[in-house]
Short mmCIF file of C-alpha atoms and ligand atoms in Angstrom, two decimals:
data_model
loop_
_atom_site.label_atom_id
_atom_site.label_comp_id
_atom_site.label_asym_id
_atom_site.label_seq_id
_atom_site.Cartn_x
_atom_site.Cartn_y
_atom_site.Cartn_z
CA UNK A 1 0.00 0.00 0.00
CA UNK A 2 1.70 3.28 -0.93
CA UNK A 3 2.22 5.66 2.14
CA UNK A 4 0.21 8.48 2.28
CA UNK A 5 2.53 11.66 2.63
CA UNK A 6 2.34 13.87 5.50
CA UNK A 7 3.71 17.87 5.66
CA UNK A 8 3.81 19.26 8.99
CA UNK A 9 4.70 22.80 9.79
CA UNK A 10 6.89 23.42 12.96
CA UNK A 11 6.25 27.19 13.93
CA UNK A 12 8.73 26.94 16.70
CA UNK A 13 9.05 30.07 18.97
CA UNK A 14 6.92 31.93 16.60
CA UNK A 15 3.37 33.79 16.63
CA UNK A 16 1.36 34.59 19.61
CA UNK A 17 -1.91 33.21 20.40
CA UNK A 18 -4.15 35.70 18.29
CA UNK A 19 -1.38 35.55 15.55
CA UNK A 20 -2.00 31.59 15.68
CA UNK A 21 -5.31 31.77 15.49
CA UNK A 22 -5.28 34.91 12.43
CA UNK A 23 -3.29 32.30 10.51
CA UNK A 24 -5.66 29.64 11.07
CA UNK A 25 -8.39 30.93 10.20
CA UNK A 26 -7.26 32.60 7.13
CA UNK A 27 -5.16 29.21 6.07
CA UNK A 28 -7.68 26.39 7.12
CA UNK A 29 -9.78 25.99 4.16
CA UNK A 30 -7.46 26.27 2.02
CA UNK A 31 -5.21 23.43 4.20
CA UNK A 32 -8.26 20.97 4.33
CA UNK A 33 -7.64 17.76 2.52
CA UNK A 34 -7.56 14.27 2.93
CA UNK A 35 -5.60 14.06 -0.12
CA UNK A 36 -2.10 14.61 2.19
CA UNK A 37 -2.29 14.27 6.03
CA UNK A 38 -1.48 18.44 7.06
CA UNK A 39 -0.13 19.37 10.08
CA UNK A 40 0.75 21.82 12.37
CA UNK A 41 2.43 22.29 15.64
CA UNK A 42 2.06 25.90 16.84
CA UNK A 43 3.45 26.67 20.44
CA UNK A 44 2.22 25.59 23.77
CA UNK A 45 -0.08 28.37 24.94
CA UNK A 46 -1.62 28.46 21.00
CA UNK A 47 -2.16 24.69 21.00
CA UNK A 48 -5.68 24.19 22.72
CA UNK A 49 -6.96 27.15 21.24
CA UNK A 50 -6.28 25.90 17.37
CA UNK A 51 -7.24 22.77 18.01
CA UNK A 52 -10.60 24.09 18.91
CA UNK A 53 -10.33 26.16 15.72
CA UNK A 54 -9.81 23.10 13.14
CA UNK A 55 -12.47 21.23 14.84
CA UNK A 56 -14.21 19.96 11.57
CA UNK A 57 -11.24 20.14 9.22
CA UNK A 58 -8.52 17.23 8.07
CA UNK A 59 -5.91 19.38 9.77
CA UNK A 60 -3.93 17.53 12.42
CA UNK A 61 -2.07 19.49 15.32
CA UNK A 62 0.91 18.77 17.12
CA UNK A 63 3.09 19.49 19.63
CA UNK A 64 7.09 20.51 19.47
CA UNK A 65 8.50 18.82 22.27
CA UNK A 66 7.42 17.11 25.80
CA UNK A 67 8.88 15.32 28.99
CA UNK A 68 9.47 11.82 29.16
CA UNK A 69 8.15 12.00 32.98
CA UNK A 70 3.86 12.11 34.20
CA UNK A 71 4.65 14.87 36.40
CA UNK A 72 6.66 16.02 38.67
CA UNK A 73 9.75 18.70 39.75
CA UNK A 74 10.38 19.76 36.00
CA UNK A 75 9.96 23.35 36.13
CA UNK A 76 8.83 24.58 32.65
CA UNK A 77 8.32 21.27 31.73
CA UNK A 78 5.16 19.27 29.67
CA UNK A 79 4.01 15.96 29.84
CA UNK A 80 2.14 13.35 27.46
CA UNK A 81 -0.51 13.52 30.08
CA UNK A 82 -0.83 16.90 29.47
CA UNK A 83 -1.34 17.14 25.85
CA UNK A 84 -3.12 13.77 26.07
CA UNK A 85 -6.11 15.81 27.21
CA UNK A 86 -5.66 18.13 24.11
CA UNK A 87 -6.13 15.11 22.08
CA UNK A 88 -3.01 16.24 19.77
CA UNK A 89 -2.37 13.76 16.52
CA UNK A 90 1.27 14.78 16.60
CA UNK A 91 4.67 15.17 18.77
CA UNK A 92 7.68 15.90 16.99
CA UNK A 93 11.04 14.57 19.56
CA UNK A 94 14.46 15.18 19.08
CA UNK A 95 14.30 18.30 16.62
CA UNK A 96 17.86 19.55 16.07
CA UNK A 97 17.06 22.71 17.95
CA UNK A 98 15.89 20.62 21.02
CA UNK A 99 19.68 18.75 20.73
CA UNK A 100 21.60 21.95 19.95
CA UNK A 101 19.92 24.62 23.16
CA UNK A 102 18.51 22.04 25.35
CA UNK A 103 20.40 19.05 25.69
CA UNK A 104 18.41 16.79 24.44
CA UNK A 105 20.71 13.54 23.80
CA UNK A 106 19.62 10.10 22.12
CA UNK A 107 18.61 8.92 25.08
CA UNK A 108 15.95 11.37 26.36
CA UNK A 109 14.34 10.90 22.72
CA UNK A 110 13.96 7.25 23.37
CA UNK A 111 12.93 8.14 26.45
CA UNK A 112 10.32 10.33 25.15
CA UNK A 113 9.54 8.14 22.26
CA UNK A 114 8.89 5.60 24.86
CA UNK A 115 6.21 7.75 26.61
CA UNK A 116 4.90 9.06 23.76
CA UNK A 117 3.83 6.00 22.11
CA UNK A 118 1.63 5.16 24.80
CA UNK A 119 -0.80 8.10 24.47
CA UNK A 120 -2.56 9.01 21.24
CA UNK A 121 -0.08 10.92 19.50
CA UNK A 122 2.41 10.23 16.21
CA UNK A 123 5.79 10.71 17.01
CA UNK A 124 7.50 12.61 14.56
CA UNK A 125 10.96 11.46 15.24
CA UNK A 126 13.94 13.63 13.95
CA UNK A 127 17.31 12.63 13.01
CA UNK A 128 20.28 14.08 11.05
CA UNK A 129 23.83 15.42 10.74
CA UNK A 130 25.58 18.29 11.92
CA UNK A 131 28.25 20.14 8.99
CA UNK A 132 31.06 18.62 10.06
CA UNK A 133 29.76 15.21 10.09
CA UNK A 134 28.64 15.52 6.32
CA UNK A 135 32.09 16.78 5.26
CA UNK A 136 33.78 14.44 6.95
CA UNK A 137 31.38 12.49 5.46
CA UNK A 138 30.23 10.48 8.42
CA UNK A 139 26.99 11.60 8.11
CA UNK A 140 25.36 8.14 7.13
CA UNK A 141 27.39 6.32 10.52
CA UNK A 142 25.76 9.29 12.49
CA UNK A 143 22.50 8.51 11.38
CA UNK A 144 22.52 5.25 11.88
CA UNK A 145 23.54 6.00 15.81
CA UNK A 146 20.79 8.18 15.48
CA UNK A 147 18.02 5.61 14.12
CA UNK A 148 19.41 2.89 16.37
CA UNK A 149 19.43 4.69 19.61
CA UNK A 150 15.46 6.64 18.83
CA UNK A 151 14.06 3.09 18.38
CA UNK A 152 15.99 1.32 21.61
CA UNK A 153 13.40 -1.50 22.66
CA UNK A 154 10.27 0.10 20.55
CA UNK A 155 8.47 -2.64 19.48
CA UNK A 156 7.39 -3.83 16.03
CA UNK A 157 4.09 -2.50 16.04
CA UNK A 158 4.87 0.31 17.75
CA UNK A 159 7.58 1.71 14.63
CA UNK A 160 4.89 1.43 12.38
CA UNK A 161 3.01 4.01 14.19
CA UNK A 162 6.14 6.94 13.78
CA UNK A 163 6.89 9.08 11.42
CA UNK A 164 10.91 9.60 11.02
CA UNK A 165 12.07 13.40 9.68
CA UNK A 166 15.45 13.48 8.10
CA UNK A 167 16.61 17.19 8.78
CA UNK A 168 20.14 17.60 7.97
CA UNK A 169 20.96 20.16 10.47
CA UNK A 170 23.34 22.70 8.11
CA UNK A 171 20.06 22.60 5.99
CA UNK A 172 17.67 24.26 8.89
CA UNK A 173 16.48 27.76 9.01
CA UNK A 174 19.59 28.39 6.62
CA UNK A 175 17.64 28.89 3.37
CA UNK A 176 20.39 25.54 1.94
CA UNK A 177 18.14 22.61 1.35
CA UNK A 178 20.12 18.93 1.04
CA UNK A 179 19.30 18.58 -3.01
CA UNK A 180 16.94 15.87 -3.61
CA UNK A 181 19.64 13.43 -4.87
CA UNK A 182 21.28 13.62 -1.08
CA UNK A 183 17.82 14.00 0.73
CA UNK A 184 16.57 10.45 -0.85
CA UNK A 185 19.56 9.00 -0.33
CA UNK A 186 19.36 9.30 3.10
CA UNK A 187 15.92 8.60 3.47
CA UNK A 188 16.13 5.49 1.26
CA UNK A 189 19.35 4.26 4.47
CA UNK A 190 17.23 5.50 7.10
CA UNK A 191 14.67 2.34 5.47
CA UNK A 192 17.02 0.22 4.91
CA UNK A 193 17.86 0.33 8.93
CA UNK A 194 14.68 0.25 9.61
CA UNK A 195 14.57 -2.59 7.86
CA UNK A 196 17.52 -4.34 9.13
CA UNK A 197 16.19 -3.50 13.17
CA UNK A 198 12.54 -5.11 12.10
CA UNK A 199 11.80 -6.07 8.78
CA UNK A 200 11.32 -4.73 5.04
CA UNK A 201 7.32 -4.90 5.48
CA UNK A 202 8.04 -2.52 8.58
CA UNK A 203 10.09 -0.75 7.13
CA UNK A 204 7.64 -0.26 4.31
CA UNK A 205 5.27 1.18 6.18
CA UNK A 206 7.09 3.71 7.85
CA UNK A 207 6.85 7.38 6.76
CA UNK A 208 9.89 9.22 6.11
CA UNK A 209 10.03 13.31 5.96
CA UNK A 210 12.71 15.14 4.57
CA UNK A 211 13.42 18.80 6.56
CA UNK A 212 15.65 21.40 6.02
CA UNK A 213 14.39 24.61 4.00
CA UNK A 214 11.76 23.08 2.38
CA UNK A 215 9.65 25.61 0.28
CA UNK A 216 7.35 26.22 -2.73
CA UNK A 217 10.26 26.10 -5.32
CA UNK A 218 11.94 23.15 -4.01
CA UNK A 219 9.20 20.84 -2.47
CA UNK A 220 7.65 19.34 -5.62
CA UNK A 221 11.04 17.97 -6.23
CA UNK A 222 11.49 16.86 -3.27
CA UNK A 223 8.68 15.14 -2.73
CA UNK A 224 8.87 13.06 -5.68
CA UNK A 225 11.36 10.80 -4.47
CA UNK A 226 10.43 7.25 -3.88
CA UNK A 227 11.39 6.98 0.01
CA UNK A 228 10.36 10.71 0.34
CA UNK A 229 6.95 10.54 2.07
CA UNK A 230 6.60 14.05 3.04
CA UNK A 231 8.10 17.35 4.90
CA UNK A 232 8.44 18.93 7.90
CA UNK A 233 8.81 22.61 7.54
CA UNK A 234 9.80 25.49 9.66
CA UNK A 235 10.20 29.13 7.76
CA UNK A 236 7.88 28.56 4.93
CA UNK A 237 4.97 26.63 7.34
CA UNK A 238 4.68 30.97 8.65
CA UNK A 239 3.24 31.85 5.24
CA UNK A 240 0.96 31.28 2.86
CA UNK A 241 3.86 29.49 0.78
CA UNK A 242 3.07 26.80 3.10
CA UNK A 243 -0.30 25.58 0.73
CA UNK A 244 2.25 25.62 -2.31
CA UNK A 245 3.91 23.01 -0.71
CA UNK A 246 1.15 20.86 0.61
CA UNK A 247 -0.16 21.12 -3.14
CA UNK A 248 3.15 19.85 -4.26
CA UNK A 249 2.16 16.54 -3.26
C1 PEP B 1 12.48 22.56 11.00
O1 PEP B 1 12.54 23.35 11.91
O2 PEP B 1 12.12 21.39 11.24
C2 PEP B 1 12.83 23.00 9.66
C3 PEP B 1 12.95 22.09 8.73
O3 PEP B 1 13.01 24.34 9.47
P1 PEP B 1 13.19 25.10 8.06
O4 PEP B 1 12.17 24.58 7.13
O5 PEP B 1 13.02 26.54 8.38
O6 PEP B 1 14.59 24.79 7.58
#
């Protein structure tokens, strides 16, 4: 069965709660299909709020990070339990930022992948390489690490429920986007571990999202590639470019 592709904007630290909700309501129509599962993860405060306001509509909402812990002494901190009761379709873990400002490590991902996977949500797992790794051209070994360590005791039927984004890090927020050639590539070895860790069926099944400066000139291209089942965007998910891309697919 061919995978049905999924684009999911990450707004990160960006528009307020009425800016949220302008952007919303001016975007949702034109974001409702069934065609492409659409996504977005706005911040924290915005999240309850635009759930409420796609009520009705395809469009699936997410969250950008959360706690691997119930509750407890984490000052600042969210839980699953928390955005359980939002009833969110998405959590993105391990985003590049999350790694680079907040010490997040391999380990509290597959702690948090752990956690997540028993509430409601999709994981939207992210992996990639730094710069230096590429051009020293260990950026496939890195991966790998990367893949191995997300998916530490996750169970067969639990992979099948993830989605994996491939964001090259030197390709985020910096307007250079991995050229489809190197963006399948990777995507096509992130399968084939995947594959090796389960099985080719699973691995199959799993959706695979290319990230990194994905916008309306680059994304049909993109998105064409066989192991290429889909995008998560950050800069272009702000504007109304975003709808180019989703009707790339
Ligand atoms: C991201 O933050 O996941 C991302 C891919 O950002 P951008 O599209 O801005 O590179």
């Amino acid at each position: 069965m061919a995978r049905k592709k999924v684009i999911v904007g990450n707004w990160k630290m960006n528009n307020t709660i009425k800016e949220s909700l302008e952007f919303i309501n001016n975007m949702k129509y034109k974001m409702d299909t069934n065609i492409v599962d659409v996504g977005i993860c706005p911040q924290y405060l915005a999240l309850s709020k635009i759930k409420e306001e796609t009520k009705g509509t395809n469009i699936k909402i997410g969250a950008q990070n959360v706690h691997f812990a119930d509750n407890g002494a984490y000052t600042g901190e969210v839980s699953t339990k928390m955005l359980e009761e939002l009833e969110l379709d998405y959590c993105i873990i391990g985003h590049s930022e999350r790694r680079q400002y907040f010490n997040e490590t391999d380990e509290t991902v597959n702690k948090k992948l752990h956690k997540v996977l028993q509430t409601g949500m999709i994981p939207i797992v992210c992996v990639g390489e730094v710069l230096k790794e590429r051009e020293e051209n260990i950026h496939f070994e890195v991966v790998e690490k990367q893949v191995e360590a997300a998916f530490k005791d996750i169970e067969i039927l639990e992979i099948q429920k993830c989605i994996i984004a491939y964001e090259p890090v030197w390709a985020i927020g910096t307007g250079k986007t991995a050229t489809s050639v190197q963006a399948e590539e990777m995507c096509k070895y992130i399968r084939e571990i995947i594959a090796n860790l389960y099985s080719k069926e699973v691995a199959e099944k799993v959706r695979i999202q290319y990230g990194g400066s994905v916008n309306s000139g680059n994304a049909k291209e993109i998105l064409n590639m066989p192991n290429i089942d889909g995008a998560l965007v950050g800069g272009a998910s702000l504007k109304v470019e975003f709808i180019e891309i989703i009707k790339a697919v």
